[in-house]
Short mmCIF file of C-alpha atoms in Angstrom, two decimals:
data_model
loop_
_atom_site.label_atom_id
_atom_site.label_comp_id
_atom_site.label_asym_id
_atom_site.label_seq_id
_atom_site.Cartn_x
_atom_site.Cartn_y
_atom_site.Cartn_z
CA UNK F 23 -44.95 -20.90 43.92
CA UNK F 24 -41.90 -22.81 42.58
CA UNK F 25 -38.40 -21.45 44.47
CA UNK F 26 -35.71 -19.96 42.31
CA UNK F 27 -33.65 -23.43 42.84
CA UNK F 28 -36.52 -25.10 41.69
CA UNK F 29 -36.81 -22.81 38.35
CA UNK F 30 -33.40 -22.83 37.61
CA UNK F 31 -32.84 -26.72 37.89
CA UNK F 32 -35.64 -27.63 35.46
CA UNK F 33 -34.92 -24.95 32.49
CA UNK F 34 -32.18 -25.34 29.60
CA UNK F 35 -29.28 -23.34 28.80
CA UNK F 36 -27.29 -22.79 25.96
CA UNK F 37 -23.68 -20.77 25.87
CA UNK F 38 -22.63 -19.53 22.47
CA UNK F 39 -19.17 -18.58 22.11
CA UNK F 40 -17.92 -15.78 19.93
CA UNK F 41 -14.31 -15.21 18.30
CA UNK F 42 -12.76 -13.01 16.01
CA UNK F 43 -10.52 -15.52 14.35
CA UNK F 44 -12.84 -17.07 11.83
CA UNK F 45 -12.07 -21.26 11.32
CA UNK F 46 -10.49 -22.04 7.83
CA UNK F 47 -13.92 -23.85 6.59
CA UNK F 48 -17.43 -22.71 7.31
CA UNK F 49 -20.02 -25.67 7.62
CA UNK F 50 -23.08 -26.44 5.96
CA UNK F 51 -26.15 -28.85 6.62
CA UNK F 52 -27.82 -30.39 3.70
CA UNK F 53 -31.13 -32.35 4.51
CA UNK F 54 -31.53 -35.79 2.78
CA UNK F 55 -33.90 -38.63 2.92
CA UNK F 56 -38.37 -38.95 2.02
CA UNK F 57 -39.95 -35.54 1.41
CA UNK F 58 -43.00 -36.80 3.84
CA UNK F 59 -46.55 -36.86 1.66
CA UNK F 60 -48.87 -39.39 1.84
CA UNK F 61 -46.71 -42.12 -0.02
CA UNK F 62 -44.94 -42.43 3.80
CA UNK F 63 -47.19 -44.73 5.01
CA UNK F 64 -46.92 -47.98 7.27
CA UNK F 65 -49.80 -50.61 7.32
CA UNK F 66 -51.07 -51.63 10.82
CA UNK F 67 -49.43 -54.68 12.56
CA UNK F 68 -46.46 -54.42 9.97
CA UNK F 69 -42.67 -54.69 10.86
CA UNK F 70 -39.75 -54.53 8.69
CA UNK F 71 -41.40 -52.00 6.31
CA UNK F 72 -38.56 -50.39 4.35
CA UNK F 73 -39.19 -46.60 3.12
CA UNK F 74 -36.30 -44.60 0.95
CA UNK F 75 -35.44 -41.03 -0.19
CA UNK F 76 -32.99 -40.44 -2.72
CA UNK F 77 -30.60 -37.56 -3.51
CA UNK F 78 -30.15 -38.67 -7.03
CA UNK F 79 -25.98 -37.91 -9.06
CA UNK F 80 -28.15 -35.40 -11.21
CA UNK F 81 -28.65 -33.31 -8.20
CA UNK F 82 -25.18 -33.37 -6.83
CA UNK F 83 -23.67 -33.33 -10.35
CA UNK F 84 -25.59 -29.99 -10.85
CA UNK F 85 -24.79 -28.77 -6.98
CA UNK F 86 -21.74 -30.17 -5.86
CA UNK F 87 -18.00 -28.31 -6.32
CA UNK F 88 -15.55 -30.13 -8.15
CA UNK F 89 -13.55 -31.45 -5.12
CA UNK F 90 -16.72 -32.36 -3.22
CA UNK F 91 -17.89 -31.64 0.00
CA UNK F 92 -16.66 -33.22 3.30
CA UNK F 93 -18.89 -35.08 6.03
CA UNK F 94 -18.11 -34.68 9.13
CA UNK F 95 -21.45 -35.47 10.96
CA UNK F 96 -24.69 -36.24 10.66
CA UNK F 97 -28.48 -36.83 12.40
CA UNK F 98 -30.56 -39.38 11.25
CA UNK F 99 -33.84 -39.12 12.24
CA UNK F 100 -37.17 -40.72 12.22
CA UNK F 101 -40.01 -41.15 14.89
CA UNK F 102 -41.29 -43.86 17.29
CA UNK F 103 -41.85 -46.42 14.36
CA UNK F 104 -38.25 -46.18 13.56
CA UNK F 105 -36.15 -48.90 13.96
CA UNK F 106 -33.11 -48.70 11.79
CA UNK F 107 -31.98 -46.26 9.03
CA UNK F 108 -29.16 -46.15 6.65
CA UNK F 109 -27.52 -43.56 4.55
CA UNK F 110 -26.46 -45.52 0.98
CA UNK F 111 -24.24 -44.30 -1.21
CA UNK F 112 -23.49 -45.29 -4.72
CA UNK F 113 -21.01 -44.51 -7.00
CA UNK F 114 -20.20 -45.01 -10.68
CA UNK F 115 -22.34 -48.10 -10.40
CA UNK F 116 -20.90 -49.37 -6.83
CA UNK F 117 -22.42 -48.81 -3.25
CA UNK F 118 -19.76 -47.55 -0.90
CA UNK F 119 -19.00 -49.11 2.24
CA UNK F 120 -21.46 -47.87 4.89
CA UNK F 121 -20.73 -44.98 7.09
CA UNK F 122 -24.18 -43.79 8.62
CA UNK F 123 -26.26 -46.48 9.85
CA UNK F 124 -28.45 -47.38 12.79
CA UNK F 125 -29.25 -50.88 13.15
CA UNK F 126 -31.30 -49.71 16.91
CA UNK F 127 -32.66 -47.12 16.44
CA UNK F 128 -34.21 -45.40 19.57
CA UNK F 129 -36.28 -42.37 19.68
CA UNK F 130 -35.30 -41.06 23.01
CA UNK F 131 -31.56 -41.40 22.05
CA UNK F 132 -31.22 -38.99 19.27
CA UNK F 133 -27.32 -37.26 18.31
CA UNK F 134 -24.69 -36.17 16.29
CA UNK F 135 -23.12 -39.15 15.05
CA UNK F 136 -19.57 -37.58 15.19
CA UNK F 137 -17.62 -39.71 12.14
CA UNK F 138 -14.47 -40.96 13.29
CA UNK F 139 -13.36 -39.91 9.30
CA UNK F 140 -14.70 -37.18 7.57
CA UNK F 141 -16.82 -38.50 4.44
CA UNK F 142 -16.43 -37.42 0.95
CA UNK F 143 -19.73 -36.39 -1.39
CA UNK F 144 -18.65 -35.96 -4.85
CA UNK F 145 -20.06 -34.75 -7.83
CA UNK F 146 -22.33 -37.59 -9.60
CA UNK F 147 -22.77 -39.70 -6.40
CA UNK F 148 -26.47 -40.96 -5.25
CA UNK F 149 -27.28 -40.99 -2.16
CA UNK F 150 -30.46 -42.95 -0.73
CA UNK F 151 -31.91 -42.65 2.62
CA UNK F 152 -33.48 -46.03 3.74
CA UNK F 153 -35.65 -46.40 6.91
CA UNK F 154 -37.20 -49.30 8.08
CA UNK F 155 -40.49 -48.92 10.54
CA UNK F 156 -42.21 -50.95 12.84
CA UNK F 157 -46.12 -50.18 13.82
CA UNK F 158 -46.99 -53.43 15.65
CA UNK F 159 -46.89 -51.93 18.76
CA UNK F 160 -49.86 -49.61 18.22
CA UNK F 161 -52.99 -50.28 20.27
CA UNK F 162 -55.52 -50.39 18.79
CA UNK F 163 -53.73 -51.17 15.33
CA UNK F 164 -53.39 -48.12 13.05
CA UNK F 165 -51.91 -46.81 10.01
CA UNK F 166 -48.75 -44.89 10.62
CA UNK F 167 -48.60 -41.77 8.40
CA UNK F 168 -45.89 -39.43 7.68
CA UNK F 169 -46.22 -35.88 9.95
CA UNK F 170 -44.68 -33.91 12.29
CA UNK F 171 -46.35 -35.66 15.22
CA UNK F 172 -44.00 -38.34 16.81
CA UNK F 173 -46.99 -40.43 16.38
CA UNK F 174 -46.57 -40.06 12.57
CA UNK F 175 -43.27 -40.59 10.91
CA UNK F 176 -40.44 -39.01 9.12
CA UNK F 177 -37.18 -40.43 7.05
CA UNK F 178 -34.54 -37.68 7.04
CA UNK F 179 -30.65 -37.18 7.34
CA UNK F 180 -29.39 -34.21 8.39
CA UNK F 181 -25.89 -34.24 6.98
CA UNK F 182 -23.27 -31.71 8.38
CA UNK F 183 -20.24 -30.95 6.25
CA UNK F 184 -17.76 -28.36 5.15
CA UNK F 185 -17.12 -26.42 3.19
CA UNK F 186 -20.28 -24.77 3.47
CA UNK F 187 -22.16 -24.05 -0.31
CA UNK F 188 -25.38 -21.93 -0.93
CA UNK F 189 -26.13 -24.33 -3.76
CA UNK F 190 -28.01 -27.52 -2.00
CA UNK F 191 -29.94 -27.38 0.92
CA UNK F 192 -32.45 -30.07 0.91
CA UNK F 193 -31.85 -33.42 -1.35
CA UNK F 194 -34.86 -35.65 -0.92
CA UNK F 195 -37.43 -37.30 -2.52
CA UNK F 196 -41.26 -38.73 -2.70
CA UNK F 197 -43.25 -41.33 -4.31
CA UNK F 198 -44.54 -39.14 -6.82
CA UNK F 199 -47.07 -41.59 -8.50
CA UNK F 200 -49.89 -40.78 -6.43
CA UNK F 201 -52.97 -42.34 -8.43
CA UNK F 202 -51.09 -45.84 -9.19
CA UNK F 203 -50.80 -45.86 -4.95
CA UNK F 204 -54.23 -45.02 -4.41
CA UNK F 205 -55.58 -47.16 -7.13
CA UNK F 206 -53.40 -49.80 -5.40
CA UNK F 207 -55.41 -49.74 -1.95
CA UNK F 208 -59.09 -49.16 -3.83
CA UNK F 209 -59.46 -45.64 -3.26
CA UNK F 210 -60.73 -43.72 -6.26
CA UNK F 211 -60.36 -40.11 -5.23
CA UNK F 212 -59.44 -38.08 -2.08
CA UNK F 213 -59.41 -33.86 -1.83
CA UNK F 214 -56.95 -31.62 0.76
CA UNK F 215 -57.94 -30.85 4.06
CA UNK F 216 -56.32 -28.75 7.09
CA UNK F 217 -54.18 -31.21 7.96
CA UNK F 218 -51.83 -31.37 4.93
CA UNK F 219 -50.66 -35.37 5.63
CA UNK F 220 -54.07 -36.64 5.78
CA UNK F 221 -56.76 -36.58 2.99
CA UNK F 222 -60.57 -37.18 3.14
CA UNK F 223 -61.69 -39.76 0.78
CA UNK F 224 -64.76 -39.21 -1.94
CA UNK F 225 -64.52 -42.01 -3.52
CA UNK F 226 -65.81 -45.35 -3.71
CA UNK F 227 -69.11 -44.48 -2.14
CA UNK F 228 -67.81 -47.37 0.56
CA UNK F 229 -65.32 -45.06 2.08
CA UNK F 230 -66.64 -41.23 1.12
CA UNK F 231 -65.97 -38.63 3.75
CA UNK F 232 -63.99 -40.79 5.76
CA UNK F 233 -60.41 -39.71 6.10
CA UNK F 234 -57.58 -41.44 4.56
CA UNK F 235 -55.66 -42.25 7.75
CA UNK F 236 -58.98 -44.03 8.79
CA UNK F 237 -59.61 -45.67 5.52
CA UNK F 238 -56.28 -47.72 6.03
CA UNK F 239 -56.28 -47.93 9.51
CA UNK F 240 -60.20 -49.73 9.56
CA UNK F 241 -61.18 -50.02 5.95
CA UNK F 242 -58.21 -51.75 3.73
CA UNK F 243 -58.47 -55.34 3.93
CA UNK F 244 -54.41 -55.76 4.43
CA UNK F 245 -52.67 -58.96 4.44
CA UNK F 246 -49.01 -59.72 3.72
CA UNK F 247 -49.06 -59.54 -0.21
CA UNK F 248 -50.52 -56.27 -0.37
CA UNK F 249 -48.25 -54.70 2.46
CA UNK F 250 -45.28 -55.84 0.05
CA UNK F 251 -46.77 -54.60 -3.42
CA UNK F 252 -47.45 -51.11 -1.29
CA UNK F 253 -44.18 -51.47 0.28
CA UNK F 254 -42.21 -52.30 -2.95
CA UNK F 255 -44.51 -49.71 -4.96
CA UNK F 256 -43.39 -46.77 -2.71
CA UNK F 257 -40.11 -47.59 -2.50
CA UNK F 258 -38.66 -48.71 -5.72
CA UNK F 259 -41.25 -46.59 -8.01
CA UNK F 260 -40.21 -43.72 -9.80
CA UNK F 261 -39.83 -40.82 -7.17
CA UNK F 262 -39.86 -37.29 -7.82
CA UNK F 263 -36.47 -35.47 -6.47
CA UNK F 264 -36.43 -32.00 -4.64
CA UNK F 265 -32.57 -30.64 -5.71
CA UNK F 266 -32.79 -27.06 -3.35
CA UNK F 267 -30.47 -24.70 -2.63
CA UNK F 268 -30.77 -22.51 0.20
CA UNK F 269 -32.00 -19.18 -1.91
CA UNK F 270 -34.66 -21.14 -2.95
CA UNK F 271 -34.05 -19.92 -6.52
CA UNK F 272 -33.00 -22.35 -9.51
CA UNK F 273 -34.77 -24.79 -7.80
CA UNK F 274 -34.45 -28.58 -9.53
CA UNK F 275 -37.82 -29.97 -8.54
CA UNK F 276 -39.71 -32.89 -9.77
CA UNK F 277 -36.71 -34.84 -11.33
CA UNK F 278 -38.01 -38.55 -11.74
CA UNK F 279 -35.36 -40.23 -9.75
CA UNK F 280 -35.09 -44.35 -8.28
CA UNK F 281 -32.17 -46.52 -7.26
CA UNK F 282 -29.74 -47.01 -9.37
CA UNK F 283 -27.95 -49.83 -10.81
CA UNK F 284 -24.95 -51.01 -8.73
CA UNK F 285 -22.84 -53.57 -7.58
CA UNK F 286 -23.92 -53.52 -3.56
CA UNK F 287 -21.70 -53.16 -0.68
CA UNK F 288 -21.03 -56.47 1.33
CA UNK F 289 -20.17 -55.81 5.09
CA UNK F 290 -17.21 -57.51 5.83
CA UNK F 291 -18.50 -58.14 9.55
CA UNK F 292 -21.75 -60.48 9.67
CA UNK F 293 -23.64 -58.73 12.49
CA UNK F 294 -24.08 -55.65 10.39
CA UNK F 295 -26.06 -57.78 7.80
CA UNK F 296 -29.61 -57.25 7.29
CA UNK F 297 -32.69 -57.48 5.14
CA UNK F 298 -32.37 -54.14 3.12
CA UNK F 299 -29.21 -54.85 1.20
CA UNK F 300 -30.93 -58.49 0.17
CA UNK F 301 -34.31 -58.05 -1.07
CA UNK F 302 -33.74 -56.09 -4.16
CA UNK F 303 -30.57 -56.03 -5.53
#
């Protein structure tokens, strides 16, 4: 039997203070970034794969108060493909300078990113979510696919800000042309199972009643150009948007949303350069 010193050293607290005197604002968290279906997806042996959720100016046009919301903080979070993420934001054509970016991402180091100056949302702003993912480090090679596991992989922001409204909870998005990705990798047709990230494949007889995470970990015959056209296919198709407020009624769902135009952000300092700013736009 463990002692009581032993017990106590290896459990986890947590003190919650109460008060009377209620703060002037009351805070909010609205969740931004991929809605994670079967579009999040990286090839085997692939680095540098870029994947993007948008919160699109309809939504916060529709959501938003007149004088905005404020940022204050934020988590971004992916899994243990992850290696750097970026929060975009665009306005009236122009991407803002950055203010929520991760160019080393780690896993085990997860936090509030505590903003040294609170961040303005307004109404009619896009937002995009960008991750980019590494799986060349899996043995033997796999597919990544989006999921709850940490083996699998997410895209989100969790963006804390004041003051609080009922109106937006969740702001993401998802590849939403399904067949064009499938027809993409050769697969013909593929029907739910219990595990609601994966699919099991019917069709071409070549890969029936295999599952879709094993089809494109063993069966696609990937190479660099079709890594790109999935790549680029996922992440600059037409996405559908998930505008939701915390009631869950007057959802917005399935707005057809993508980047927009704009004029893009140039960081002043060099080492914050990087690939995702310069391959599109």
């Amino acid at each position: 039997m463990m002692s009581n010193d032993t017990l106590l050293g290896s459990g986890t607290g947590v003190e919650v203070y109460t008060t009377t005197s209620l703060r002037k604002h009351e805070a909010g968290i609205i969740r931004m970034g991929y809605e994670t279906d079967i579009g999040l997806m990286i090839p085997p042996n692939t680095s540098n794969y870029i994947i993007s959720g948008h919160c699109s100016g309809i939504c916060t046009e529709n959501r938003l108060p007149e004088e905005g919301i404020n940022v204050f903080t934020l988590i971004l979070h992916s899994h243990l493909a992850g290696r750097k993420m970026k929060l975009r934001q665009f306005r009236n054509g122009v991407e803002l300078p950055w203010w929520a970016y991760d160019n080393n991402y780690d896993f085990n180091y997860q936090q509030n990113r505590i903003l040294p100056e609170h961040k303005q949302i307004f109404k009619g702003d896009h937002l995009t979510f960008e991750c980019t993912d590494d799986s060349s480090d899996r043995s033997p090679p796999e597919t990544i696919l989006g999921g709850l596991s940490t083996r699998r992989e997410m895209c989100l922001a969790f963006v804390m800000y004041y003051p609080r409204i009922p109106s937006l909870d969740n702001c993401g998005s998802h590849f939403g042309e399904e067949s064009a990705l499938l027809t993409k990798l050769g697969i013909e047709e593929i029907r739910p199972i219990n595990d609601f990230w994966d699919k099991l494949v019917t069709a071409p007889p070549q890969y029936a009643n295999k599952l879709y995470s094993d089809v494109l970990s063993k069966e696609i015959p990937w190479n660099d150009i079709l890594k790109v056209e999935v790549q680029n296919l996922t992440r600059f198709g037409e996405h559908f948007e998930n505008c939701e407020p915390q009631t869950k009624n007057g959802v917005i769902k399935e707005v057809k949303v993508s980047y927009p135009e704009f004029k893009p952000y140039i960081p002043r300092n060099e080492c914050d350069e990087d690939i995702i700013i310069k391959e599109k736009h």
